[in-house]
GROMACS .gro file of C-alpha atoms in nm:
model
  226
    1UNK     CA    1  -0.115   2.452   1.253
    2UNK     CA    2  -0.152   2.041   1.149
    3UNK     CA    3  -0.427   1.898   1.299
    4UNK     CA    4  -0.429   1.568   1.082
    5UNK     CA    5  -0.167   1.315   0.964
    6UNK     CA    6  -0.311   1.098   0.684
    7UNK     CA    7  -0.114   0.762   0.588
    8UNK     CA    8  -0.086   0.557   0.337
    9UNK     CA    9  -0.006   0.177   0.409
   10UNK     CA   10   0.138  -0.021   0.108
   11UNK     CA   11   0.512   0.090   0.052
   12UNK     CA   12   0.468   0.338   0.303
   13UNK     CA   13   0.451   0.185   0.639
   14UNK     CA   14   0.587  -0.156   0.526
   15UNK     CA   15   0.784  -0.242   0.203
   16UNK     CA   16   0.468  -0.440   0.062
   17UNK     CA   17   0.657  -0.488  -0.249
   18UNK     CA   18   0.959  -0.651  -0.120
   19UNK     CA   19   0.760  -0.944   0.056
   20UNK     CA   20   0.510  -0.983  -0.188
   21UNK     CA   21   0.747  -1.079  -0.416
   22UNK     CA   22   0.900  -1.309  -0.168
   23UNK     CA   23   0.597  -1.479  -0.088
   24UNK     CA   24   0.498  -1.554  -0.447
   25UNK     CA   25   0.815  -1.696  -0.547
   26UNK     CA   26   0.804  -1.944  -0.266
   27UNK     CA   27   0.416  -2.010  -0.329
   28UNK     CA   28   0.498  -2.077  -0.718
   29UNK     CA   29   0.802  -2.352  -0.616
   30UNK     CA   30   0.549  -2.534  -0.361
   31UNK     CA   31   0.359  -2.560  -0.695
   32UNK     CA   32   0.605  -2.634  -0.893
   33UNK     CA   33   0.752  -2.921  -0.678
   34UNK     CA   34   0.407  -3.037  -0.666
   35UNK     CA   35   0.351  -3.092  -1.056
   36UNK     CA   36   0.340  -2.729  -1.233
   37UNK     CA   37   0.517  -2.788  -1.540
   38UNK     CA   38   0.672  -2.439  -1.549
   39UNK     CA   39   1.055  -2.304  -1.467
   40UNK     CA   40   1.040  -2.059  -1.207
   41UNK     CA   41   1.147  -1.792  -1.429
   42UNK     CA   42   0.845  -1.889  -1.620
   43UNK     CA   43   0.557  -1.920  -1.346
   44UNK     CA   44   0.709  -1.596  -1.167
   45UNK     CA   45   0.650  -1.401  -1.491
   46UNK     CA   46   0.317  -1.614  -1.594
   47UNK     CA   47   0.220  -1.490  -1.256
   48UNK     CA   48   0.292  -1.184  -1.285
   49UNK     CA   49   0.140  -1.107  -1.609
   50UNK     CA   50  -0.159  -1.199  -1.443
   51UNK     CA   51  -0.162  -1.006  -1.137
   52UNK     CA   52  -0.066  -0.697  -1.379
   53UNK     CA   53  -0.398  -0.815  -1.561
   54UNK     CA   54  -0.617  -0.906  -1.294
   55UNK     CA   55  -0.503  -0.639  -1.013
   56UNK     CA   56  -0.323  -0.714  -0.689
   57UNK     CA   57  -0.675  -0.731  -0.464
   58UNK     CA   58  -0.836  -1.024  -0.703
   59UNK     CA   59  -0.806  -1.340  -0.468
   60UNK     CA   60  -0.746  -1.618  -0.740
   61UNK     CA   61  -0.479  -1.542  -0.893
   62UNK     CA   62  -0.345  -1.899  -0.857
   63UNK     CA   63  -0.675  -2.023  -1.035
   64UNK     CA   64  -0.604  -1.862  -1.327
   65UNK     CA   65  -0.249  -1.965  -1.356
   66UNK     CA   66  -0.330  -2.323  -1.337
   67UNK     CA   67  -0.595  -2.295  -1.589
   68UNK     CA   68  -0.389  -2.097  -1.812
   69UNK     CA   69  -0.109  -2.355  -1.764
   70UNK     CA   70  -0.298  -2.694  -1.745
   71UNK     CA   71  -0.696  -2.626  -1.909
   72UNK     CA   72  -0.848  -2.651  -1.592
   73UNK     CA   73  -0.817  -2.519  -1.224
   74UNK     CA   74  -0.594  -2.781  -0.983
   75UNK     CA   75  -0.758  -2.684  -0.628
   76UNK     CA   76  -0.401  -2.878  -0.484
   77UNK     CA   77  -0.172  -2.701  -0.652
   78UNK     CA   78  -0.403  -2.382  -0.604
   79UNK     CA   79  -0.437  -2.449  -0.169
   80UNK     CA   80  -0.058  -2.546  -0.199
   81UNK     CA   81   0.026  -2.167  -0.344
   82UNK     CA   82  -0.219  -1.980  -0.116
   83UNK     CA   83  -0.164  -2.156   0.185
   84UNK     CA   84   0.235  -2.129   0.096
   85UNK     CA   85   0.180  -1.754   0.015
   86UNK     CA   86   0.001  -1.652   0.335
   87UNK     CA   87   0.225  -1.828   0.550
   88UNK     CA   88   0.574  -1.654   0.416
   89UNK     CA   89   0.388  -1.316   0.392
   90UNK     CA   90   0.259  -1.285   0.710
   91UNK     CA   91   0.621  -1.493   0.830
   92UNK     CA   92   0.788  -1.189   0.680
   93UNK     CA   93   0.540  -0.876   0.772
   94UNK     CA   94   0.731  -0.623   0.924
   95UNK     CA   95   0.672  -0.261   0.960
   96UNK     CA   96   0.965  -0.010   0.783
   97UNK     CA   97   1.255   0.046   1.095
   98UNK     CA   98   1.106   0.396   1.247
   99UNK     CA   99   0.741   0.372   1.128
  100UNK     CA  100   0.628   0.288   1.510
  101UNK     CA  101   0.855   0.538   1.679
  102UNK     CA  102   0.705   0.797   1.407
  103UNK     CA  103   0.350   0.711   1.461
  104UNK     CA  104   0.432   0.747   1.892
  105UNK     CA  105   0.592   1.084   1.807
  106UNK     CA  106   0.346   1.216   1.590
  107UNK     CA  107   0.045   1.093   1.873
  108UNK     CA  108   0.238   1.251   2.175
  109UNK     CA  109   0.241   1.589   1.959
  110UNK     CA  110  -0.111   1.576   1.950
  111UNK     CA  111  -0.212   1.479   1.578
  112UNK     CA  112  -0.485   1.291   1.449
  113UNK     CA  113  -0.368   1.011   1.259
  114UNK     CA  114  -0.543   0.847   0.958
  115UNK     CA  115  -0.529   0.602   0.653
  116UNK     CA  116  -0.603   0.627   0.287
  117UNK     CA  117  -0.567   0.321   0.115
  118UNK     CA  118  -0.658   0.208  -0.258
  119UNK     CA  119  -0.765  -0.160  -0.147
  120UNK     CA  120  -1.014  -0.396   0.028
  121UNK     CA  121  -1.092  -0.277   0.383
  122UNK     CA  122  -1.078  -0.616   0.557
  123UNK     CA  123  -0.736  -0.675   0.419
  124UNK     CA  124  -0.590  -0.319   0.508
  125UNK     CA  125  -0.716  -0.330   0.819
  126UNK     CA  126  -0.574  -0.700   0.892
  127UNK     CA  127  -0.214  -0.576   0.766
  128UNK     CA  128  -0.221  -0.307   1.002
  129UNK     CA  129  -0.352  -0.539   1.307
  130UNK     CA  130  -0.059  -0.779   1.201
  131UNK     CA  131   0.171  -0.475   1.199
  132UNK     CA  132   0.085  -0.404   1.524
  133UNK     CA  133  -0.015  -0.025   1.450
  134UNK     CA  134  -0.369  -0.055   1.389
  135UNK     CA  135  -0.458   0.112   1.730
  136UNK     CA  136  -0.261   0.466   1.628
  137UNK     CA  137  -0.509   0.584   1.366
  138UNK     CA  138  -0.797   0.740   1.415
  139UNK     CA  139  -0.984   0.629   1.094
  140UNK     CA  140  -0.872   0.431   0.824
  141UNK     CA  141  -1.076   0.502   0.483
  142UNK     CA  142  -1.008   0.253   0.155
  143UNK     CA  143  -1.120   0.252  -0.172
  144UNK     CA  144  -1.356  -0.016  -0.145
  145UNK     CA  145  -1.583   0.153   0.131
  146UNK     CA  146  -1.604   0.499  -0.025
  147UNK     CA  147  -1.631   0.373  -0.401
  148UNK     CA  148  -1.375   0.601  -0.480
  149UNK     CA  149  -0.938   0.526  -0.582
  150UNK     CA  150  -0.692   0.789  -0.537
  151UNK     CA  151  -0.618   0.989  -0.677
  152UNK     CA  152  -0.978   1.085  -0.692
  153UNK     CA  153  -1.030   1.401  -0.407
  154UNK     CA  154  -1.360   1.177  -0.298
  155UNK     CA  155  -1.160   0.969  -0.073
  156UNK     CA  156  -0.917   1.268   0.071
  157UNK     CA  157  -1.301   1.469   0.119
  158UNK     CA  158  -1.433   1.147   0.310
  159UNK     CA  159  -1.110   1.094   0.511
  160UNK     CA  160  -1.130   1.453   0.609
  161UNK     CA  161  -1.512   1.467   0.668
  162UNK     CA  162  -1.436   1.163   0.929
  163UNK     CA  163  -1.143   1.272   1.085
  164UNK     CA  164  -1.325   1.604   1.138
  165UNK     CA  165  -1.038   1.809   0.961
  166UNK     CA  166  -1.021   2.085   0.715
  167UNK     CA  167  -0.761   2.008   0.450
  168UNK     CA  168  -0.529   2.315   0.487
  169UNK     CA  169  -0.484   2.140   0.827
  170UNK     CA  170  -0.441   1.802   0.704
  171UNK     CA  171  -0.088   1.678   0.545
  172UNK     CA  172  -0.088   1.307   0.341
  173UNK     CA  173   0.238   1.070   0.354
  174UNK     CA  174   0.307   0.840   0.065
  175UNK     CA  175   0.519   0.678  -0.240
  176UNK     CA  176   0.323   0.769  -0.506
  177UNK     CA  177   0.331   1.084  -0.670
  178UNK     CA  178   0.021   1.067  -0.885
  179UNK     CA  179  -0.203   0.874  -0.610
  180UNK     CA  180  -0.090   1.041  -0.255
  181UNK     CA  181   0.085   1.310  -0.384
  182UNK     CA  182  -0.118   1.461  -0.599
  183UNK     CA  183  -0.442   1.349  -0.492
  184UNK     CA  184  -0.412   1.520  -0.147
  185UNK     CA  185  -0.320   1.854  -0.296
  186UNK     CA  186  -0.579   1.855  -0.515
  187UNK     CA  187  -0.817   1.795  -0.195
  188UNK     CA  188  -0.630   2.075  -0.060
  189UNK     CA  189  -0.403   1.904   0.172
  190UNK     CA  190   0.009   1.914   0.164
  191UNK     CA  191   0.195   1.662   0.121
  192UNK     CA  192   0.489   1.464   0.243
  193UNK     CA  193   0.632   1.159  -0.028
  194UNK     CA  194   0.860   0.911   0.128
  195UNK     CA  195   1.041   0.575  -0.037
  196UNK     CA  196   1.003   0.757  -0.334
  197UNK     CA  197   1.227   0.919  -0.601
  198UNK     CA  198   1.076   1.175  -0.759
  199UNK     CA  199   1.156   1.197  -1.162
  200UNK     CA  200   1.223   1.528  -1.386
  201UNK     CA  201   0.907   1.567  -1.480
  202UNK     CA  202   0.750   1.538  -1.163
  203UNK     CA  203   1.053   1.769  -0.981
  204UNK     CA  204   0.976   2.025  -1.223
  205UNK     CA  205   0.612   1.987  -1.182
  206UNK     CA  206   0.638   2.092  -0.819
  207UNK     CA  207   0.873   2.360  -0.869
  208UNK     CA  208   0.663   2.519  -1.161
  209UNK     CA  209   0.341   2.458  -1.007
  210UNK     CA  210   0.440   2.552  -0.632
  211UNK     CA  211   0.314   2.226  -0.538
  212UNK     CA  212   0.335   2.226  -0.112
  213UNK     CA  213   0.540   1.890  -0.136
  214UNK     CA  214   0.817   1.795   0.087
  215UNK     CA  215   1.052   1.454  -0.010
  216UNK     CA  216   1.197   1.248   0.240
  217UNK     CA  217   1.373   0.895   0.224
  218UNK     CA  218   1.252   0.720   0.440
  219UNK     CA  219   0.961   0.794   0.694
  220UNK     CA  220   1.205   0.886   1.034
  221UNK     CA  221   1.263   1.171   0.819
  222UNK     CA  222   0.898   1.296   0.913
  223UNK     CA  223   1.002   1.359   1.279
  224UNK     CA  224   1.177   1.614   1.211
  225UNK     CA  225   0.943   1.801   1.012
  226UNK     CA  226   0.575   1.776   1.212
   0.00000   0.00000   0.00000
């Protein structure tokens, strides 16, 4: 029998994409407006060749695009786009429509619940206070604490070793094949992707590997299976 339910957050319990993007677009025509002599075509996909380059945890991203566009860093234009970006993301942060009544159901069956997360730990852990969910898990484990990215098993063997869970008890729940997916059954653990499609490759992965994977569309989904 489960003992553990292991999350993760970004694109799993909130569409992290969809307001991200949001966000940036209205940061980048604050700038713009302000003096950034860019289109917003061109500063959306300036910014994003950056992010792409930099990763989506490094915290000046709007430093570099004003250096890259003007020679030097503009600390108005740059306080303009943070302050602009913060504002609409956290405006806009929402949790996916049955993510809360999934976490209640899964805590009045009895599970542990936990998080594995690929990011900075203050950050993850102020999305999920801002989502209003931080108090149903049990532990919430990131990259930057256990010096260790999934889909490395480290950070599925430290999640377990702190939720006090062995990983043929333990199922994982996210949108990425390689990084949740995979990287829990290599700990040992099952799996369970969600806002995910899966491609051929990957479908006939599972079938020819007997990979203990269930797909669901969209997280209510997991109800009816734990």
């Amino acid at each position: 029998m489960l003992k553990a339910v292991f999350f993760d957050i970004d694109d799993t319990l909130y569409d992290t994409s969809g307001f991200a993007r949001l966000a940036r677009k209205a940061a980048l025509n604050v700038m713009i407006d302000a003096g950034l002599p860019l289109s917003r075509e061109e500063a959306y996909r300036l910014l994003r060749e950056i992010i792409a380059e930099k990763g989506s945890n490094y915290d000046k991203h709007f430093n570099v695009l004003t250096e890259r566009v003007l020679g030097e860093e503009k600390p108005l234009l740059i306080a303009l786009g943070m302050i602009t970006y913060h504002n609409v993301k956290f405006a806009l942060l929402r949790p996916f429509p049955n993510t809360i009544s999934t976490l209640i159901h899964l805590k009045g069956k009895g599970y542990r619940l936990g998080a594995i997360s690929n990011g900075i730990t203050i950050k993850q852990w102020e999305k999920l206070i801002r989502l209003g969910i931080h108090h149903f898990f049990d532990e919430v484990v990131t990259s930057e604490e256990v010096n260790s990215e999934k889909p490395d098993i480290e950070i599925f063997r430290e999640a377990l070793r702190r939720m006090g869970c062995r990983p043929e008890r333990s199922v994982m729940v996210g949108n990425k094949f390689t990084e949740d997916i995979l990287g829990a059954i290599n700990a040992g653990m099952s799996a369970i992707l969600v806002n995910s499609e899966l491609s051929h490759d990957e479908r006939d992965r599972i079938k020819r590997e007997g990979l203990d994977v269930t797909v669901v569309q969209e997280i209510g989904e997991i109800r009816e299976i734990l």
